[in-house]
Amino acid sequence: MTGTAGYCPGTMVQPTAADLAKELQQRITMFHAGDELYSGAWLADFQKQGAVAWQVCVERLQVGVLKTCDQELAQAFCAQTLARLARAFTTWFPEPAIQQPARDSLEALLGIHARGQTLVWKQLSLALACAELWQGTWAAAAALGADSLPPAVRRELLVLPSELLFDEKALPLTDRQLRESAGASLFRSCESVFPFLVSGLAEDFVQDDDRREALRILASWLRAVRKSLLWLPGVDASSPLRHLGALGQHLLAAAQAAPKEAAEVAQQLAKWKGATHEAASVLKPLLGCIFAADEDCQAEFTPLWLLPLLSDLAEDFWPKAALGDVDLDWEAVARHAILALGRAAANFDGASGEPAGLEDAEAAISVWQTFAETLQSAVRAAESFSSSGSTETNPLYAPPPEKRSRRTHERWQLPAAKLAQARSLQLLFQLFAEKLLEHLRLPLVPEDEEALMALRAARAAAESALLPWAALAGNPRAWSEELLMPLRRVEASLAGLCTSGGEEFMTEDLARDIEVVLWFFGAVCNSMPEGCPGASDAAAAAGLAVQSLAPQLPGLDYAIPPWRALLWSSACSMAAAVNRCSASACDGGPVLLEWMLQRPPSEAGAPEMLEITELQYAKALEATCQRLPSGSAHPAAAVGERLFTLAFAEWDPASQQEERRVEVQACYLSALRFAMGGQPNLLCGFITDKVLPKLCQAADDEATRSLSSGSWAPNDEAGAPWPAHRMLFETLAALLPVGKPSAAAEHPSLPVWRQAWRYVEAALLSHPMEAASDQPMAAAAQALRRAGLHAPVLLPEVLRLLASSVRERGPEVQLKVLREIVVGVPCPPVDPSKAAELLDAAVSSAAETLLERAQELVTCPEDLAAFFALMAEAVRSSPPGVTGAGPCEDRLRPLLLTRRVFIGRCLHLVSVALPDCRSEMCARHMLRFVTRLISTEEASPAGHASLLSSTLTPLCAALFSALAAQDFLAEPEGLAEAGELILAALEALPEEFPAALSAGLGQVALPDHSKALLQQHVASRSEWSQKGHWLEQLQQIVVEWQSERHLNVL
C-alpha cells in the first residue's frame, strides 16, 4: 500500500481510511504526471472501496477550497469518486440511519465548494441528486430555496434529476416506489420550477446566454415530466402545460433571443401525450417565434436545429392539424418543411455530391416521410379498433379492460373516409412533389459518376418517402392534374422534337427537366401498394398516361449521347415501374417493352455511360419481362431472341469480363426466363443447342487454368472472378420453371441440370475460391437455391450437395443458402413432412460438422453468424395463435428438437462464444436461436424443459457477461434480443430461472450491488404494464454494468 510502483490491480485488500488517505494525494499526482498504468489502477480500485473511500473523500473536501494544482486535482478526484459511489448509494449505506448523515455531508460539501472549482461542485451536485433519488426524498424545493447557492449551482440541481431518471446514463431505479416518488416530485414541482426558470426572461437586462441556459433546462425538465407520466397513471397530463402557458410572455421573449434552444422546448411539447389541445395552445405561439427566426435567417444552409423539430411535429401534431384535429398552423409547418428541403437540396446541388449536403437532404426528405407514416398509422389504428374491439393481450401482464380501452383510445384514430376528403393532403403532396422535381435533377456534368451516385442516394430517400404517400393517395385523385401535368409537359416537349424531324437537338436543361419527371413518375408508380383502395384505378391512370406518352418517346433520341443514355435508362425504369403497378395497363402486355428492347445502352453512343446505365437498364428489362402475361401478344420467340442477343452477343469466353457485365448478363438471362417461361421446351432446346456446349467448354478451360497456373483468368487482366462458371450457373437458373413451383419430374430443364451437375459439384467441393467474392462457390450455391425452390424435384440432391460442401469447404455461403431454402421451401407442392425430413438431415449434418470444429468456428464471426442464423430459422415456431407458419408448416422444429444431444451442443456453443463475441449480428443470431428454443408448447414439454434447465445457468452466465462487456448490447436492437431471451425464460421456466439467474450472475465480474439490480428488475416484471418500458429500464442497468467495467479516472 505504501509503494508507488508495481501495483497489481485488484490487490487493494481491506485498507483502512487512514491507509488510503496517506497514499491518495501521491497517487493522484503521479497519475497526472503520466503514471497511468499503476497509479491509474490504484485509483480505480480506490473508487471501489465503498464507504471507506467515501469517508476519505469527504474528509479531504471538508477542509475547503484548496489552491495548489495538486490539491485541486485531488479534490476533483474526490468529488468524482463521491458521484460514482452515490450511483449505488443504498448499497454503501443500506440502513436509513446512516443514509441521512451521508446525504447531509454531501449537502454541506456543496455549500463549501459552490463557489470553487466548477468540476467539483458539479460532481458534488451529481452525488447529492443520486443520493436523494435513491432515498426517495428528492424535491425541487430544496434547490429553489437554496438562496445561498449561486444560480448556476441551483440550476444544476434542478436539471440533474431529469437526466438521472431518463438520459442514457440514468440511475437504474429498479424499485417501483422510488420511480413513482421521483416522477411525482417532478410533476408536483412544475408549478414552482417553471416560474423559477422562465419568469423575468422578457426583461431587457437578462443576458441571452442566461435565456439559452434557462430554455435548455426547461426542455430537459419537460422531457423528464413527459416521461414520468408513464409512471403516474391517472394524473392530469395538462397541468404542467397550464403552468407553462401562464408564462407565455416570458417564454416567447426567450424564444426570440434563443430560437435554437426554444426549438428543443418545442420538441418536448410536440411529443406530449394525453393533453394534445393544451400542448398545442403553448406550442402554436412558440412555433411562430421559431419560424420567424428561421425566415429571417440569412445563412446559406438550413439550420440543422430545425430538422429534429420538424420531424417531431410530423410524428403527431402536424398531421393532426392538417386534418383539422388540432389547432395548429399546419400550413406554416409545411412552409418551413419545404424551406428546409429546399435549403438542404440547395446545399446538395447534385453536382458536388458533398456528404454533408446529402445527409441534410435525406433528413429533410425524411420529415415528409414521417408525416405520411403518421397518417398511415392513424388509419390502421382506426381500422384495428373497429375490427378488434380494442383487444390486447400480454402473456406476462394483463391490464384490466378499462386500461386496455383507455390505451387504445389514446392512439390517434383517423377514419379512412375523413382522410379521403382531406384537401390539405393533396396540397401538401403537390408541394413535396414540386420541390423534388426542382432539386433532384441530374448534375450539370452527366459524366460525373460521384455526383450521380450522390444524387441516386438522395433519390432513394425520396422513393422511401413516396411509399407512404402513395398508400395515402391510393385512389384516382392521386393521379390528378397536379401529378400528371409534369408528364404532359414532357409529352409536349418530346412531340416538338419529333415534329422537327431531327433538325433540333435537346438542350441540357430540357434533358434534365425531362429526366427528373421520368424518374419521379416511375418512383410514384413503384410506390403504389398493391391491393390498396383505388389502386387499380391509379394503375390504370398511370398506364394510360404512359400509353399517351409512348408515341413521343422517340424524341429522347434527339438528346446528345451522354444525356441520351441517361434519358433512355430513366424511361426504361419508368416503364418497369408502370408495369409493376399494373401489368394489364395495356391489352397488348407490358407497356414499352418493344421500345426498351430497341434501345439498349450500348446503342446510345455514350460508352462512357455504360457503367452507370447498363445495369439499371437490365434490371428494368428483367422487371418488365416478369410482367409478361400468359398468352401475351408479344411473340415469345422474338422477345427471347432479342434477350438472347443482349446476353450473349458480346460474350467472349477468351476475354475477361467486368463484374458489372456479369451482373448485367444475369439480369438478361432472368428476363429471358420470364419471357419464354411459357415455352420451356423451346427455351431449353435452344440453350442446349446454341449455348450450353460453349459455356461448358469455357468452364472446363477455367478449371484447367486454375489447376495449372492457380488462376482462372486467361491473362493478367483484372476482371470478374470465374466468369464462365458464373455464366453457366445463371444460364441453368434461367431454364427453371416460372410461376408456382412444380414437383413434376418431366420439366425439360431437369435433364439439362443433371447434365451440368458436375460443374456445380466441382464449384462447391473442389475449385479454389476467390477470397473477396467466394466465387465460383457463391454462384453455384445460389443456383442450387433457385433449383431447390423452383424445381423441388431436385431438392434432395441440392441439400445433400450443400451439406457435403459444408464438410469440405468454408461454410458461410452454404449456410446462408440453406437458411434461404428453410425459409422458402414451397409446401405445397412439396409434402411438408418430406421436406422437413430432408431439411432435418441436411441442417443437422451441416451443423454436426461445424460443432466438431467448434473451437475454429468461434474464431470466425462470419461463419458463426451464418450458423446460428440458420439454426434460429430452423427452430422457428408459429406465432401464438397461428399454426403452419413455421418452416415446413411447423414440421421441421419438432424433428430437430428430438436431437437433444445435438441441440445441447448448440447451446453449449452459445455459452462459450457469446461472452467474447465482438460481432453484433453474430450475437443477435445466437440470442435469437436460444429465445426461439424456449417454448411452453412442445410435443414433449418435460423432455424439452429438462434440456433447457440443464443449460440455463451457463447460458445466463454467458448472456450477462456479454451484456457487461459488449457495447452493442446496450443499443436498442441488441438489447431487445437479450431482453426477449430473459422474458422467454422467465415465462417458460418460472421455477428454474431465478436460480439460474443468480448462479449465472455469480460468474460475472461485477459488484454485488450491480448484480442485484438485474435480479430486482426481473422479479418486478409484473409491475410493468408495457414490455417496452421494462426494456428501457433493462437498458439502464446494462449501461450501469458497462460503466462499472469501463471505470475511468478523471
Short mmCIF file of C-alpha atoms in Angstrom, two decimals, residues 177-441:
data_model
loop_
_atom_site.label_atom_id
_atom_site.label_comp_id
_atom_site.label_asym_id
_atom_site.label_seq_id
_atom_site.Cartn_x
_atom_site.Cartn_y
_atom_site.Cartn_z
CA GLN A 177 -41.90 3.15 -5.36
CA LEU A 178 -38.67 5.06 -5.95
CA ARG A 179 -39.55 5.62 -9.60
CA GLU A 180 -43.05 6.78 -8.80
CA SER A 181 -41.82 9.01 -5.98
CA ALA A 182 -39.30 10.72 -8.25
CA GLY A 183 -41.85 11.10 -11.02
CA ALA A 184 -44.46 12.51 -8.68
CA SER A 185 -41.95 15.00 -7.29
CA LEU A 186 -41.08 16.17 -10.78
CA PHE A 187 -44.75 16.53 -11.64
CA ARG A 188 -45.65 18.46 -8.48
CA SER A 189 -42.66 20.79 -8.84
CA CYS A 190 -43.65 22.17 -12.23
CA GLU A 191 -45.73 24.91 -10.62
CA SER A 192 -42.65 26.36 -8.88
CA VAL A 193 -39.83 25.29 -11.22
CA PHE A 194 -41.26 26.78 -14.41
CA PRO A 195 -41.53 30.32 -12.96
CA PHE A 196 -38.02 30.00 -11.49
CA LEU A 197 -36.65 29.17 -14.94
CA VAL A 198 -38.78 31.40 -17.16
CA SER A 199 -40.00 34.40 -15.15
CA GLY A 200 -38.08 37.53 -15.94
CA LEU A 201 -36.64 36.31 -19.24
CA ALA A 202 -38.55 39.07 -21.02
CA GLU A 203 -36.62 41.78 -19.14
CA ASP A 204 -34.08 43.75 -21.14
CA PHE A 205 -31.26 43.26 -18.65
CA VAL A 206 -31.33 39.46 -18.99
CA GLN A 207 -28.37 38.13 -20.97
CA ASP A 208 -29.01 35.92 -23.98
CA ASP A 209 -26.75 33.23 -22.52
CA ASP A 210 -28.99 33.11 -19.45
CA ARG A 211 -32.04 32.73 -21.68
CA ARG A 212 -30.39 29.88 -23.56
CA GLU A 213 -29.46 28.09 -20.36
CA ALA A 214 -32.96 28.51 -18.94
CA LEU A 215 -34.54 27.09 -22.10
CA ARG A 216 -32.15 24.13 -22.14
CA ILE A 217 -33.07 23.26 -18.57
CA LEU A 218 -36.76 23.78 -19.34
CA ALA A 219 -36.54 21.37 -22.27
CA SER A 220 -34.80 18.78 -20.10
CA TRP A 221 -37.40 19.23 -17.38
CA LEU A 222 -40.31 18.90 -19.81
CA ARG A 223 -38.78 15.72 -21.19
CA ALA A 224 -38.49 14.23 -17.71
CA VAL A 225 -42.04 15.23 -16.73
CA ARG A 226 -43.39 13.88 -20.01
CA LYS A 227 -41.69 10.54 -19.48
CA SER A 228 -42.62 10.38 -15.81
CA LEU A 229 -46.30 10.47 -16.78
CA LEU A 230 -45.87 6.81 -17.77
CA TRP A 231 -45.22 6.04 -14.09
CA LEU A 232 -48.14 8.13 -12.82
CA PRO A 233 -51.40 6.82 -14.24
CA GLY A 234 -54.37 9.00 -13.52
CA VAL A 235 -52.60 12.35 -13.13
CA ASP A 236 -53.68 15.35 -15.14
CA ALA A 237 -51.20 15.49 -18.03
CA SER A 238 -52.33 19.00 -18.89
CA SER A 239 -51.38 20.51 -15.52
CA PRO A 240 -47.68 21.20 -16.35
CA LEU A 241 -48.75 22.72 -19.65
CA ARG A 242 -51.11 25.13 -17.94
CA HIS A 243 -48.32 26.26 -15.65
CA LEU A 244 -46.07 26.84 -18.64
CA GLY A 245 -48.81 28.55 -20.62
CA ALA A 246 -49.22 31.10 -17.85
CA LEU A 247 -45.63 32.20 -18.53
CA GLY A 248 -46.20 32.70 -22.23
CA GLN A 249 -44.84 36.26 -22.48
CA HIS A 250 -41.54 35.33 -20.84
CA LEU A 251 -41.25 32.11 -22.84
CA LEU A 252 -41.75 33.87 -26.15
CA ALA A 253 -39.24 36.57 -25.28
CA ALA A 254 -36.65 33.91 -24.57
CA ALA A 255 -37.57 32.09 -27.78
CA GLN A 256 -36.97 35.22 -29.85
CA ALA A 257 -33.48 35.53 -28.40
CA ALA A 258 -32.63 31.83 -28.45
CA PRO A 259 -34.64 30.09 -31.19
CA LYS A 260 -32.38 27.03 -31.24
CA GLU A 261 -32.98 26.30 -27.57
CA ALA A 262 -36.65 27.19 -27.97
CA ALA A 263 -36.86 24.51 -30.63
CA GLU A 264 -35.72 21.98 -28.02
CA VAL A 265 -38.60 23.08 -25.80
CA ALA A 266 -40.99 22.83 -28.73
CA GLN A 267 -39.78 19.28 -29.42
CA GLN A 268 -40.87 18.18 -25.95
CA LEU A 269 -44.26 19.84 -26.39
CA ALA A 270 -44.63 18.13 -29.76
CA LYS A 271 -44.08 14.75 -28.07
CA TRP A 272 -46.56 15.39 -25.24
CA LYS A 273 -49.23 12.72 -24.85
CA GLY A 274 -52.59 12.89 -23.13
CA ALA A 275 -53.15 16.64 -23.42
CA THR A 276 -52.98 17.40 -27.12
CA HIS A 277 -55.01 20.59 -27.16
CA GLU A 278 -53.26 22.10 -24.13
CA ALA A 279 -49.88 21.31 -25.65
CA ALA A 280 -50.96 22.87 -28.94
CA SER A 281 -52.03 26.07 -27.20
CA VAL A 282 -48.47 26.53 -25.87
CA LEU A 283 -46.79 25.19 -28.99
CA LYS A 284 -48.61 27.37 -31.52
CA PRO A 285 -47.19 30.79 -30.49
CA LEU A 286 -43.81 29.22 -29.70
CA LEU A 287 -43.59 27.86 -33.24
CA GLY A 288 -44.44 31.31 -34.52
CA CYS A 289 -41.32 32.73 -32.87
CA ILE A 290 -39.14 29.87 -34.03
CA PHE A 291 -40.38 30.03 -37.60
CA ALA A 292 -39.97 33.80 -37.70
CA ALA A 293 -36.33 33.37 -36.73
CA ASP A 294 -35.96 30.75 -39.45
CA GLU A 295 -37.41 33.05 -42.08
CA ASP A 296 -35.05 35.83 -41.03
CA CYS A 297 -32.06 33.51 -41.21
CA GLN A 298 -29.64 34.78 -43.83
CA ALA A 299 -27.37 31.72 -43.66
CA GLU A 300 -26.84 29.82 -46.87
CA PHE A 301 -27.55 26.42 -45.35
CA THR A 302 -30.53 25.07 -43.46
CA PRO A 303 -30.17 25.44 -39.69
CA LEU A 304 -29.72 21.87 -38.54
CA TRP A 305 -31.60 22.52 -35.31
CA LEU A 306 -34.90 22.92 -37.13
CA LEU A 307 -34.99 19.47 -38.76
CA PRO A 308 -35.43 17.49 -35.49
CA LEU A 309 -38.32 19.74 -34.51
CA LEU A 310 -39.99 19.33 -37.89
CA SER A 311 -39.57 15.58 -37.63
CA ASP A 312 -41.18 15.51 -34.18
CA LEU A 313 -44.06 17.66 -35.42
CA ALA A 314 -44.52 15.25 -38.31
CA GLU A 315 -44.96 12.39 -35.85
CA ASP A 316 -48.12 13.85 -34.30
CA PHE A 317 -49.20 17.48 -34.27
CA TRP A 318 -48.63 18.44 -37.91
CA PRO A 319 -50.75 15.60 -39.40
CA LYS A 320 -53.46 16.17 -36.81
CA ALA A 321 -53.53 19.86 -37.62
CA ALA A 322 -53.67 19.17 -41.36
CA LEU A 323 -56.75 17.01 -40.76
CA GLY A 324 -58.36 19.62 -38.50
CA ASP A 325 -57.99 17.70 -35.24
CA VAL A 326 -55.60 20.19 -33.57
CA ASP A 327 -55.48 23.99 -33.60
CA LEU A 328 -52.04 24.49 -35.09
CA ASP A 329 -50.92 26.35 -38.19
CA TRP A 330 -50.20 23.30 -40.35
CA GLU A 331 -49.53 25.45 -43.38
CA ALA A 332 -46.74 27.25 -41.53
CA VAL A 333 -45.19 23.92 -40.59
CA ALA A 334 -45.47 22.83 -44.23
CA ARG A 335 -43.81 26.02 -45.45
CA HIS A 336 -40.83 25.50 -43.20
CA ALA A 337 -40.60 21.83 -44.04
CA ILE A 338 -40.47 22.87 -47.69
CA LEU A 339 -38.00 25.63 -46.84
CA ALA A 340 -35.80 23.08 -45.08
CA LEU A 341 -35.99 20.71 -48.02
CA GLY A 342 -35.14 23.47 -50.46
CA ARG A 343 -32.18 24.70 -48.46
CA ALA A 344 -30.87 21.20 -47.90
CA ALA A 345 -31.23 20.38 -51.58
CA ALA A 346 -29.52 23.65 -52.49
CA ASN A 347 -26.61 22.60 -50.30
CA PHE A 348 -26.66 19.24 -52.05
CA ASP A 349 -26.79 20.54 -55.61
CA GLY A 350 -26.47 17.19 -57.38
CA ALA A 351 -23.07 18.17 -58.76
CA SER A 352 -20.78 18.47 -55.79
CA GLY A 353 -22.10 15.38 -54.06
CA GLU A 354 -20.80 16.62 -50.74
CA PRO A 355 -21.61 14.11 -47.97
CA ALA A 356 -22.82 16.79 -45.56
CA GLY A 357 -25.25 18.18 -48.11
CA LEU A 358 -26.52 14.71 -48.89
CA GLU A 359 -27.18 13.97 -45.23
CA ASP A 360 -29.15 17.20 -44.86
CA ALA A 361 -31.21 16.42 -47.94
CA GLU A 362 -32.01 12.92 -46.68
CA ALA A 363 -33.02 14.31 -43.26
CA ALA A 364 -35.28 16.95 -44.82
CA ILE A 365 -36.95 14.34 -47.04
CA SER A 366 -37.50 12.03 -44.07
CA VAL A 367 -39.67 14.70 -42.42
CA TRP A 368 -42.21 14.26 -45.20
CA GLN A 369 -41.95 10.51 -44.92
CA THR A 370 -42.68 10.69 -41.19
CA PHE A 371 -45.74 12.85 -41.82
CA ALA A 372 -47.26 10.30 -44.20
CA GLU A 373 -46.36 7.34 -41.98
CA THR A 374 -48.13 9.00 -39.05
CA LEU A 375 -51.31 9.27 -41.10
CA GLN A 376 -50.96 5.63 -42.15
CA SER A 377 -50.65 4.54 -38.52
CA ALA A 378 -53.72 6.55 -37.55
CA VAL A 379 -55.80 4.93 -40.30
CA ARG A 380 -54.61 1.47 -39.24
CA ALA A 381 -55.45 2.28 -35.61
CA ALA A 382 -59.00 3.22 -36.59
CA GLU A 383 -59.40 0.04 -38.63
CA SER A 384 -57.90 -2.09 -35.86
CA PHE A 385 -60.17 -0.59 -33.23
CA SER A 386 -63.30 -1.12 -35.29
CA SER A 387 -62.40 -4.73 -36.12
CA SER A 388 -60.91 -5.98 -32.84
CA GLY A 389 -62.84 -4.12 -30.23
CA SER A 390 -59.56 -2.89 -28.64
CA THR A 391 -58.44 -6.37 -27.58
CA GLU A 392 -54.85 -6.52 -26.36
CA THR A 393 -53.02 -9.40 -24.77
CA ASN A 394 -49.76 -9.81 -22.95
CA PRO A 395 -48.72 -13.18 -21.52
CA LEU A 396 -46.93 -11.61 -18.56
CA TYR A 397 -49.23 -8.69 -17.86
CA ALA A 398 -52.97 -8.45 -18.41
CA PRO A 399 -54.20 -4.91 -17.78
CA PRO A 400 -57.81 -4.50 -16.76
CA PRO A 401 -60.35 -3.92 -19.53
CA GLU A 402 -60.76 -0.24 -18.73
CA LYS A 403 -56.98 0.31 -19.08
CA ARG A 404 -56.88 -1.54 -22.39
CA SER A 405 -59.72 0.58 -23.68
CA ARG A 406 -58.08 3.81 -22.49
CA ARG A 407 -54.77 2.89 -24.13
CA THR A 408 -56.50 2.18 -27.42
CA HIS A 409 -58.39 5.46 -27.33
CA GLU A 410 -55.15 7.38 -26.61
CA ARG A 411 -53.88 6.41 -30.05
CA TRP A 412 -54.95 8.78 -32.80
CA GLN A 413 -57.58 7.13 -34.95
CA LEU A 414 -58.23 8.54 -38.41
CA PRO A 415 -61.16 7.16 -40.39
CA ALA A 416 -60.24 6.42 -43.99
CA ALA A 417 -63.27 8.37 -45.20
CA LYS A 418 -62.03 11.52 -43.47
CA LEU A 419 -58.59 11.06 -44.97
CA ALA A 420 -60.04 10.72 -48.46
CA GLN A 421 -61.85 14.04 -48.09
CA ALA A 422 -58.82 15.99 -46.87
CA ARG A 423 -57.91 18.57 -49.47
CA SER A 424 -54.87 19.52 -47.39
CA LEU A 425 -53.11 16.28 -48.27
CA GLN A 426 -53.28 16.97 -51.98
CA LEU A 427 -51.83 20.42 -51.41
CA LEU A 428 -49.02 19.04 -49.25
CA PHE A 429 -48.16 16.31 -51.72
CA GLN A 430 -48.12 18.85 -54.52
CA LEU A 431 -45.65 21.00 -52.57
CA PHE A 432 -43.47 17.99 -51.82
CA ALA A 433 -43.53 16.79 -55.43
CA GLU A 434 -42.67 20.21 -56.83
CA LYS A 435 -39.66 20.51 -54.54
CA LEU A 436 -38.40 17.06 -55.52
CA LEU A 437 -38.77 17.87 -59.20
CA GLU A 438 -36.97 21.16 -58.71
CA HIS A 439 -33.96 19.92 -56.75
CA LEU A 440 -33.35 16.27 -57.62
CA ARG A 441 -32.33 16.83 -61.22
#
